[in-house]
Amino acid sequence: MSNHLTIATVTETLRFLLDAAITPVLGGVTVSTGKPDAATQGDRTPRVNVFLYQAAHNPHWRGDDLPTRTSEGRLVHRPRAALELHYLISCYGEDATLDDQQLLALVVRTLHTHPCLSPDLIDAAVATHAFLRESNLAGERELVRFTPMQLSLEEMSKLWSVFYLTQYELSAAYAGGPVFIESDDTPISILPVLERNIHVLTVAAPTITGIEPSSGPGLPIVHGVQLVVTGRQLLAPPPRVSQVLVDGTPTAFDAQTATDTRLELAVLPTVRVGAHTLQVQHLIPMGRTTQPPPSQPPLHPAFESNLAGFVLQPQLLEPPLLSDVQGTGTSPRSATLHLSVDPPITEDQSATVTLISLADGTTLPPVAIAAGDNPRSVPIQGVPTGDYYVRVTVAGVDSPLTRDAAPNSPTFGLWAGPKVTFA
């Protein structure tokens, strides 16, 4: 692996390489790693300056470490970024003796002859600096290789005029890479596969075409009513097992009445008022079990149906009652309305009760219902005398009204309740 000292180690090793090659030929030459504007300061003493002006992602090695994690988010190997370092190597010296040109020739010759940073060279460069002692670049399997960059006159002008704000000096640009920087996170060791199994299955995914209450199409879905799920290939053939998910939670269905096109299940009491999803899964036994026979291998999802939806409505468990009715004659009445709502209203749900006049269909302003256990007592004020339907709204979902089911009744098929009378 390569740690956070990698870039600094590459720069120092490059400086060390050039210094070792230039000093025997032209003695007294200094090889530095400062910024170009700080390297000269009007001094024409022969020198070479190595400056890292850009660290770019290496296009050939970028993403080579992927994937670093499993689908569960577990780290399987260390993330590793691949970089390419761009250097500007500037040469300084007396113009009369063309020192800068001599130095540039030595730089080009050295990097053409020794383009790679060997482990021995890295170790020698690191040994001269205490702050690089923890560098582990020498153990990297890919050697850092330097190649010349062909910068145009415009690109070179921008480097000196925009970045450095100093006079131009004879320079050459080189790119060094690949340079890897790895995370120091510890991957989780994954156990080897015990068994390899191939399961050949015919494509027989379940399909849901409808959801309705067992009481009949178009009737409300409330607690205590069976859900009827219709579709195709709902019942999985052995050894597969069918499973119904309501909001992703496994929910039991009636295995005695289940068919390939019809499943029945009860709405769990934990299901709250509002919209919900339902899905049918086919599970298959796959893998191995640690239990002795006749235990079966664990079940795994094989096929899933489309997501279907239904809305659970609130309902009044008992007819609403009035108490403490106040008011006489034609004046509006005030009273306390007692309601038993199923499911009970929770703190995070908004709930209101609305009165609808049987005489002309006038709807009175809704009144808030406080959360808590049944029955709930709601103060009602300013209600004209007459009969009213009572409708409860919880989390934006209305409670159903009942119809007159007596065939001989003059109001057969019309709304019958729940209702209260303000006399």
Coordinates of C-alpha atoms in Angstrom, one line a residue:
M1 CA 0.0 0.0 0.0
S2 CA 1.0 3.7 -0.4
N3 CA 0.2 6.1 2.4
H4 CA -0.2 9.9 2.7
L5 CA 3.6 10.4 2.2
T6 CA 3.6 9.0 -1.3
I7 CA 3.4 12.3 -3.3
A8 CA 6.1 13.9 -1.2
T9 CA 8.2 10.8 -1.6
V10 CA 8.0 10.9 -5.4
T11 CA 9.0 14.6 -5.4
E12 CA 11.9 14.1 -3.1
T13 CA 13.1 10.9 -5.0
L14 CA 13.0 12.8 -8.3
R15 CA 15.0 15.6 -6.8
F16 CA 17.5 13.1 -5.3
L17 CA 17.8 11.3 -8.7
L18 CA 18.6 14.6 -10.6
D19 CA 21.0 15.8 -7.9
A20 CA 22.9 12.5 -8.0
A21 CA 23.2 12.7 -11.8
I22 CA 24.1 16.4 -12.2
T23 CA 26.5 17.0 -9.3
P24 CA 29.3 14.8 -10.7
V25 CA 29.2 16.6 -14.1
L26 CA 28.6 20.2 -12.9
G27 CA 29.7 20.6 -9.4
G28 CA 28.1 23.2 -7.1
V29 CA 24.6 22.8 -8.7
T30 CA 21.7 22.9 -6.3
V31 CA 18.5 20.9 -7.0
S32 CA 15.5 22.3 -5.1
T33 CA 11.8 21.6 -4.8
G34 CA 10.4 25.2 -4.3
K35 CA 8.2 27.3 -6.4
P36 CA 9.8 28.8 -9.5
D37 CA 9.4 32.4 -8.3
A38 CA 11.2 31.5 -5.0
A39 CA 14.0 29.6 -6.7
T40 CA 15.6 32.5 -8.5
Q41 CA 15.3 35.7 -6.5
G42 CA 17.8 37.3 -9.0
D43 CA 20.5 34.8 -8.2
R44 CA 22.0 33.3 -11.4
T45 CA 23.9 30.5 -9.6
P46 CA 23.4 27.3 -11.6
R47 CA 20.5 25.4 -10.1
V48 CA 17.6 23.1 -11.0
N49 CA 14.1 23.4 -9.5
V50 CA 11.5 20.6 -9.4
F51 CA 8.0 21.9 -8.9
L52 CA 4.8 19.8 -8.7
Y53 CA 2.1 22.0 -10.3
Q54 CA -0.7 19.4 -10.8
A55 CA -1.9 16.1 -9.4
A56 CA -4.4 14.5 -11.9
H57 CA -6.3 11.2 -11.8
N58 CA -4.6 8.5 -13.8
P59 CA -7.0 7.6 -16.6
H60 CA -5.7 4.0 -17.0
W61 CA -5.8 3.0 -13.4
R62 CA -8.8 5.1 -12.2
G63 CA -11.5 2.8 -10.8
D64 CA -9.2 -0.3 -10.8
D65 CA -9.9 -0.8 -7.1
L66 CA -13.7 -1.1 -7.6
P67 CA -15.7 -2.6 -6.1
T68 CA -14.3 -1.9 -2.7
R69 CA -17.4 -2.9 -0.8
T70 CA -20.0 -5.7 -0.9
S71 CA -23.7 -5.0 -1.5
E72 CA -24.1 -5.0 2.4
G73 CA -21.5 -2.2 2.6
R74 CA -18.7 -4.4 4.0
L75 CA -15.1 -3.3 3.0
V76 CA -13.5 -6.1 1.0
H77 CA -10.3 -4.3 0.1
R78 CA -8.7 -0.9 0.6
P79 CA -9.8 1.9 -1.7
R80 CA -6.9 3.1 -3.8
A81 CA -6.7 6.4 -5.7
A82 CA -4.4 6.4 -8.8
L83 CA -2.7 9.7 -9.6
E84 CA -0.5 11.2 -12.3
L85 CA 1.9 13.9 -11.1
H86 CA 2.8 16.8 -13.4
Y87 CA 6.2 18.4 -12.8
L88 CA 7.8 21.5 -14.2
I89 CA 11.6 21.2 -14.0
S90 CA 13.3 24.6 -14.5
C91 CA 16.9 25.3 -15.1
Y92 CA 18.8 28.5 -13.9
G93 CA 22.3 29.8 -14.6
E94 CA 24.5 32.4 -16.3
D95 CA 23.5 33.2 -19.8
A96 CA 27.1 33.7 -20.9
T97 CA 28.0 30.1 -20.2
L98 CA 24.6 28.7 -21.1
D99 CA 24.3 27.0 -17.7
D100 CA 20.6 26.5 -18.0
Q101 CA 20.9 24.7 -21.3
Q102 CA 23.6 22.4 -19.9
L103 CA 21.4 21.6 -16.9
L104 CA 18.4 20.9 -19.1
A105 CA 20.4 18.5 -21.2
L106 CA 21.4 16.7 -18.0
V107 CA 17.8 16.5 -16.8
V108 CA 16.6 15.1 -20.1
R109 CA 19.4 12.6 -20.3
T110 CA 18.8 11.4 -16.7
L111 CA 15.1 10.9 -17.0
H112 CA 15.4 9.3 -20.4
T113 CA 18.0 6.9 -19.0
H114 CA 16.4 6.2 -15.7
P115 CA 12.7 6.9 -16.2
C116 CA 11.5 4.7 -13.2
L117 CA 11.9 5.2 -9.5
S118 CA 13.4 1.9 -8.3
P119 CA 12.8 0.7 -4.7
D120 CA 16.6 1.2 -3.9
L121 CA 16.5 4.8 -5.2
I122 CA 13.4 5.5 -3.1
D123 CA 15.0 4.1 0.0
A124 CA 18.1 6.2 -0.5
A125 CA 16.1 9.4 -1.0
V126 CA 13.8 8.7 2.0
A127 CA 16.8 8.0 4.3
T128 CA 18.0 11.6 4.1
H129 CA 14.7 13.0 5.5
A130 CA 13.2 12.1 8.9
F131 CA 9.7 13.2 7.9
L132 CA 9.6 10.6 5.1
R133 CA 10.7 7.7 7.2
E134 CA 7.2 6.2 7.3
S135 CA 6.8 6.3 3.6
N136 CA 6.1 2.9 2.0
L137 CA 6.3 3.8 -1.7
A138 CA 9.3 1.5 -2.1
G139 CA 7.0 -1.5 -1.5
E140 CA 4.5 -0.5 -4.3
R141 CA 4.3 -3.1 -7.0
E142 CA 3.9 -0.6 -9.8
L143 CA 7.0 1.6 -10.4
V144 CA 6.6 5.3 -10.9
R145 CA 7.6 6.1 -14.5
F146 CA 8.4 9.6 -15.8
T147 CA 7.5 10.6 -19.3
P148 CA 8.1 14.0 -21.1
M149 CA 5.0 16.2 -21.6
Q150 CA 4.7 18.1 -24.9
L151 CA 3.4 21.5 -23.6
S152 CA 2.6 24.0 -26.3
L153 CA 4.0 27.5 -26.2
E154 CA 0.6 28.7 -25.1
E155 CA 0.4 26.2 -22.2
M156 CA 3.9 27.0 -21.1
S157 CA 3.1 30.8 -21.3
K158 CA 0.1 30.3 -19.0
L159 CA 2.1 28.4 -16.5
W160 CA 4.6 31.2 -16.1
S161 CA 2.4 34.2 -16.6
V162 CA -0.7 33.1 -14.6
F163 CA 0.6 30.6 -12.0
Y164 CA 4.0 32.0 -11.1
L165 CA 4.0 35.7 -12.0
T166 CA 7.7 35.7 -12.7
Q167 CA 10.1 35.7 -15.7
Y168 CA 10.3 32.6 -17.8
E169 CA 13.2 30.2 -17.3
L170 CA 14.2 27.3 -19.5
S171 CA 12.0 24.4 -18.4
A172 CA 10.7 21.0 -19.3
A173 CA 7.5 19.3 -18.1
Y174 CA 7.3 15.6 -17.0
A175 CA 4.5 13.4 -15.9
G176 CA 5.1 10.7 -13.2
G177 CA 2.8 7.8 -12.6
P178 CA 1.0 5.8 -11.6
V179 CA 1.1 7.0 -8.1
F180 CA -1.2 5.2 -5.7
I181 CA -2.6 6.4 -2.4
E182 CA -4.4 3.7 -0.4
S183 CA -6.8 3.9 2.6
D184 CA -5.6 2.5 5.9
D185 CA -9.0 0.9 6.6
T186 CA -8.9 -2.8 7.5
P187 CA -11.0 -5.0 5.1
I188 CA -13.2 -7.6 6.6
S189 CA -12.0 -11.1 5.7
I190 CA -14.8 -13.2 4.0
L191 CA -15.0 -16.9 4.5
P192 CA -14.6 -19.1 1.5
V193 CA -17.6 -20.7 -0.2
L194 CA -18.5 -24.1 1.4
E195 CA -20.6 -25.4 -1.5
R196 CA -21.4 -24.3 -5.0
N197 CA -25.0 -24.9 -6.1
I198 CA -26.7 -24.3 -9.4
H199 CA -30.4 -23.8 -9.3
V200 CA -32.3 -23.9 -12.7
L201 CA -35.7 -22.4 -12.4
T202 CA -38.5 -21.8 -14.9
V203 CA -39.6 -18.2 -15.0
A204 CA -42.9 -18.2 -13.1
A205 CA -43.1 -14.8 -11.4
P206 CA -46.4 -14.1 -9.6
T207 CA -48.5 -11.2 -10.8
I208 CA -51.1 -9.2 -8.8
T209 CA -54.0 -7.9 -10.7
G210 CA -56.2 -6.7 -7.9
I211 CA -56.8 -6.2 -4.1
E212 CA -60.3 -6.0 -2.7
P213 CA -62.0 -6.7 0.7
S214 CA -63.7 -10.0 1.1
S215 CA -66.9 -8.1 1.8
G216 CA -67.2 -7.2 -1.8
P217 CA -65.7 -5.0 -4.6
G218 CA -65.7 -1.3 -3.9
L219 CA -66.3 -1.7 -0.2
P220 CA -64.0 -0.1 2.4
I221 CA -60.9 -1.9 3.7
V222 CA -60.8 -1.7 7.5
H223 CA -59.5 -3.7 10.3
G224 CA -61.3 -7.0 10.7
V225 CA -61.9 -7.4 6.9
Q226 CA -60.1 -10.1 4.9
L227 CA -58.1 -8.9 1.9
V228 CA -58.5 -10.9 -1.3
V229 CA -55.5 -10.8 -3.6
T230 CA -56.2 -11.8 -7.2
G231 CA -53.7 -12.5 -9.9
R232 CA -51.7 -15.2 -11.7
Q233 CA -49.2 -17.7 -10.3
L234 CA -49.7 -16.5 -6.8
L235 CA -49.2 -19.9 -5.2
A236 CA -45.7 -21.3 -5.6
P237 CA -45.3 -24.9 -6.7
P238 CA -43.3 -27.2 -4.2
P239 CA -40.6 -27.0 -3.1
R240 CA -41.1 -23.2 -3.5
V241 CA -42.9 -21.3 -0.8
S242 CA -45.2 -18.3 -1.3
Q243 CA -44.9 -15.3 1.0
V244 CA -47.0 -12.2 1.2
L245 CA -45.3 -8.9 2.1
V246 CA -47.3 -5.9 3.4
D247 CA -45.0 -2.9 3.5
G248 CA -42.1 -5.3 3.3
T249 CA -43.2 -7.3 6.4
P250 CA -44.2 -11.0 5.9
T251 CA -47.9 -11.5 6.6
A252 CA -49.6 -14.9 6.9
F253 CA -52.3 -15.8 4.4
D254 CA -55.0 -18.6 4.5
A255 CA -53.2 -21.6 3.1
Q256 CA -56.4 -23.7 3.1
T257 CA -58.2 -21.4 0.6
A258 CA -55.2 -20.3 -1.4
T259 CA -55.2 -21.0 -5.1
D260 CA -53.0 -20.0 -8.0
T261 CA -55.2 -17.0 -8.7
R262 CA -56.5 -16.0 -5.2
L263 CA -55.1 -15.5 -1.8
E264 CA -56.8 -14.3 1.4
L265 CA -55.2 -12.6 4.4
A266 CA -56.2 -10.6 7.4
V267 CA -55.0 -7.0 7.8
L268 CA -52.7 -7.1 10.9
P269 CA -53.7 -4.8 13.8
T270 CA -50.3 -3.1 13.5
V271 CA -51.2 -1.8 10.1
R272 CA -51.9 1.9 10.4
V273 CA -54.4 4.1 8.5
G274 CA -53.2 5.1 5.1
A275 CA -51.7 3.8 1.9
H276 CA -49.8 0.5 1.9
T277 CA -48.0 -1.8 -0.5
L278 CA -48.5 -5.6 -1.0
Q279 CA -46.3 -8.0 -2.8
V280 CA -46.1 -11.8 -3.3
Q281 CA -42.8 -13.5 -3.2
H282 CA -41.8 -17.0 -4.2
L283 CA -39.0 -18.4 -1.9
I284 CA -36.8 -21.4 -2.8
P285 CA -34.8 -23.6 -0.4
M286 CA -31.1 -23.0 -1.3
G287 CA -27.8 -23.6 0.4
R288 CA -27.1 -25.8 3.3
T289 CA -28.4 -26.1 6.8
T290 CA -26.5 -26.7 10.1
Q291 CA -29.5 -28.7 11.5
P292 CA -29.8 -32.5 11.1
P293 CA -32.4 -34.0 8.7
P294 CA -35.2 -33.6 8.0
S295 CA -34.6 -29.8 8.3
Q296 CA -34.7 -27.9 5.1
P297 CA -32.1 -25.4 3.6
P298 CA -32.9 -21.7 4.3
L299 CA -35.4 -20.0 2.0
H300 CA -34.3 -17.3 -0.4
P301 CA -36.4 -15.0 -2.6
A302 CA -36.5 -16.2 -6.2
F303 CA -39.4 -14.3 -7.9
E304 CA -41.3 -11.2 -6.9
S305 CA -44.6 -9.9 -8.1
N306 CA -45.4 -6.3 -9.0
L307 CA -46.2 -3.9 -6.1
A308 CA -49.9 -3.4 -5.5
G309 CA -51.4 -0.9 -3.2
F310 CA -54.4 -0.6 -0.9
V311 CA -55.7 2.1 1.5
L312 CA -56.7 1.2 5.1
Q313 CA -59.6 3.4 6.3
P314 CA -60.4 4.3 9.9
Q315 CA -63.7 3.1 11.2
L316 CA -66.1 3.8 14.1
L317 CA -66.3 0.7 16.3
E318 CA -69.6 1.9 17.9
P319 CA -72.3 4.4 17.0
P320 CA -71.3 7.9 18.0
L321 CA -73.0 9.3 21.1
L322 CA -73.9 12.8 22.2
S323 CA -73.8 14.1 25.8
D324 CA -74.2 17.5 27.5
V325 CA -76.4 18.9 24.7
Q326 CA -77.1 22.6 25.2
G327 CA -79.4 24.9 23.4
T328 CA -83.1 25.3 22.9
G329 CA -85.5 26.3 20.2
T330 CA -84.0 27.3 16.9
S331 CA -80.6 28.2 18.4
P332 CA -77.5 26.2 17.5
R333 CA -76.6 23.3 19.7
S334 CA -73.4 22.5 21.6
A335 CA -72.5 19.1 22.8
T336 CA -69.8 16.5 23.5
L337 CA -69.4 13.9 20.8
H338 CA -68.0 10.5 21.9
L339 CA -66.2 8.4 19.3
S340 CA -64.4 5.0 19.3
V341 CA -62.0 5.1 16.3
D342 CA -60.1 2.0 15.0
P343 CA -57.2 2.0 14.8
P344 CA -56.7 4.4 17.7
I345 CA -55.3 7.8 16.8
T346 CA -51.6 8.2 17.5
E347 CA -49.6 11.3 18.4
D348 CA -48.1 11.6 14.9
Q349 CA -51.5 11.5 13.1
S350 CA -53.8 14.4 12.5
A351 CA -57.5 13.5 12.9
T352 CA -60.7 15.5 12.5
V353 CA -64.5 14.7 12.7
T354 CA -66.9 16.2 10.2
L355 CA -70.7 16.4 10.4
I356 CA -72.7 16.3 7.2
S357 CA -76.3 17.3 7.2
L358 CA -78.8 14.6 6.0
A359 CA -81.3 17.4 5.0
D360 CA -79.3 19.4 2.5
G361 CA -75.7 17.8 2.5
T362 CA -74.2 20.9 4.2
T363 CA -70.8 20.0 5.7
L364 CA -69.8 21.7 8.9
P365 CA -66.2 22.8 9.6
P366 CA -64.1 19.8 10.8
V367 CA -63.2 19.6 14.4
A368 CA -59.9 18.2 15.6
I369 CA -59.7 15.0 17.6
A370 CA -57.0 14.5 20.1
A371 CA -54.8 11.4 20.1
G372 CA -55.3 8.7 22.7
D373 CA -57.3 5.6 23.7
N374 CA -60.9 5.1 22.9
P375 CA -63.4 6.6 23.4
R376 CA -62.5 10.1 22.3
S377 CA -64.6 13.0 23.5
V378 CA -64.8 16.0 21.1
P379 CA -66.6 19.3 22.0
I380 CA -68.9 20.4 19.2
Q381 CA -70.4 23.9 19.0
G382 CA -72.7 25.9 16.8
V383 CA -74.6 23.0 15.2
P384 CA -78.1 23.6 13.9
T385 CA -80.7 21.1 14.9
G386 CA -81.1 18.0 12.6
D387 CA -79.6 14.7 11.6
Y388 CA -75.9 14.5 10.6
Y389 CA -73.7 11.8 9.2
V390 CA -70.4 11.5 11.2
R391 CA -67.2 11.1 9.2
V392 CA -63.7 10.8 10.8
T393 CA -60.6 11.7 8.9
V394 CA -57.3 10.3 10.0
A395 CA -54.0 11.1 8.2
G396 CA -56.0 12.3 5.2
V397 CA -58.1 9.1 4.9
D398 CA -61.9 9.3 5.6
S399 CA -63.9 6.7 7.5
P400 CA -66.6 4.9 5.4
L401 CA -70.3 5.6 5.6
T402 CA -72.7 2.6 5.8
R403 CA -75.6 1.9 3.5
D404 CA -79.1 0.7 4.2
A405 CA -79.0 -3.0 3.5
A406 CA -82.7 -3.8 4.1
P407 CA -84.3 -4.6 0.7
N408 CA -87.8 -3.5 1.8
S409 CA -86.6 -0.2 3.3
P410 CA -87.5 3.0 1.4
T411 CA -83.9 4.1 1.8
F412 CA -82.4 0.8 0.6
G413 CA -79.0 1.4 -0.9
L414 CA -78.7 4.9 0.4
W415 CA -76.4 6.2 3.1
A416 CA -77.6 5.2 6.6
G417 CA -74.9 6.1 9.0
P418 CA -73.1 6.5 11.3
K419 CA -75.2 9.5 12.3
V420 CA -76.2 11.6 15.3
T421 CA -79.2 13.8 15.9
F422 CA -79.1 17.3 17.4
A423 CA -82.6 17.9 18.8

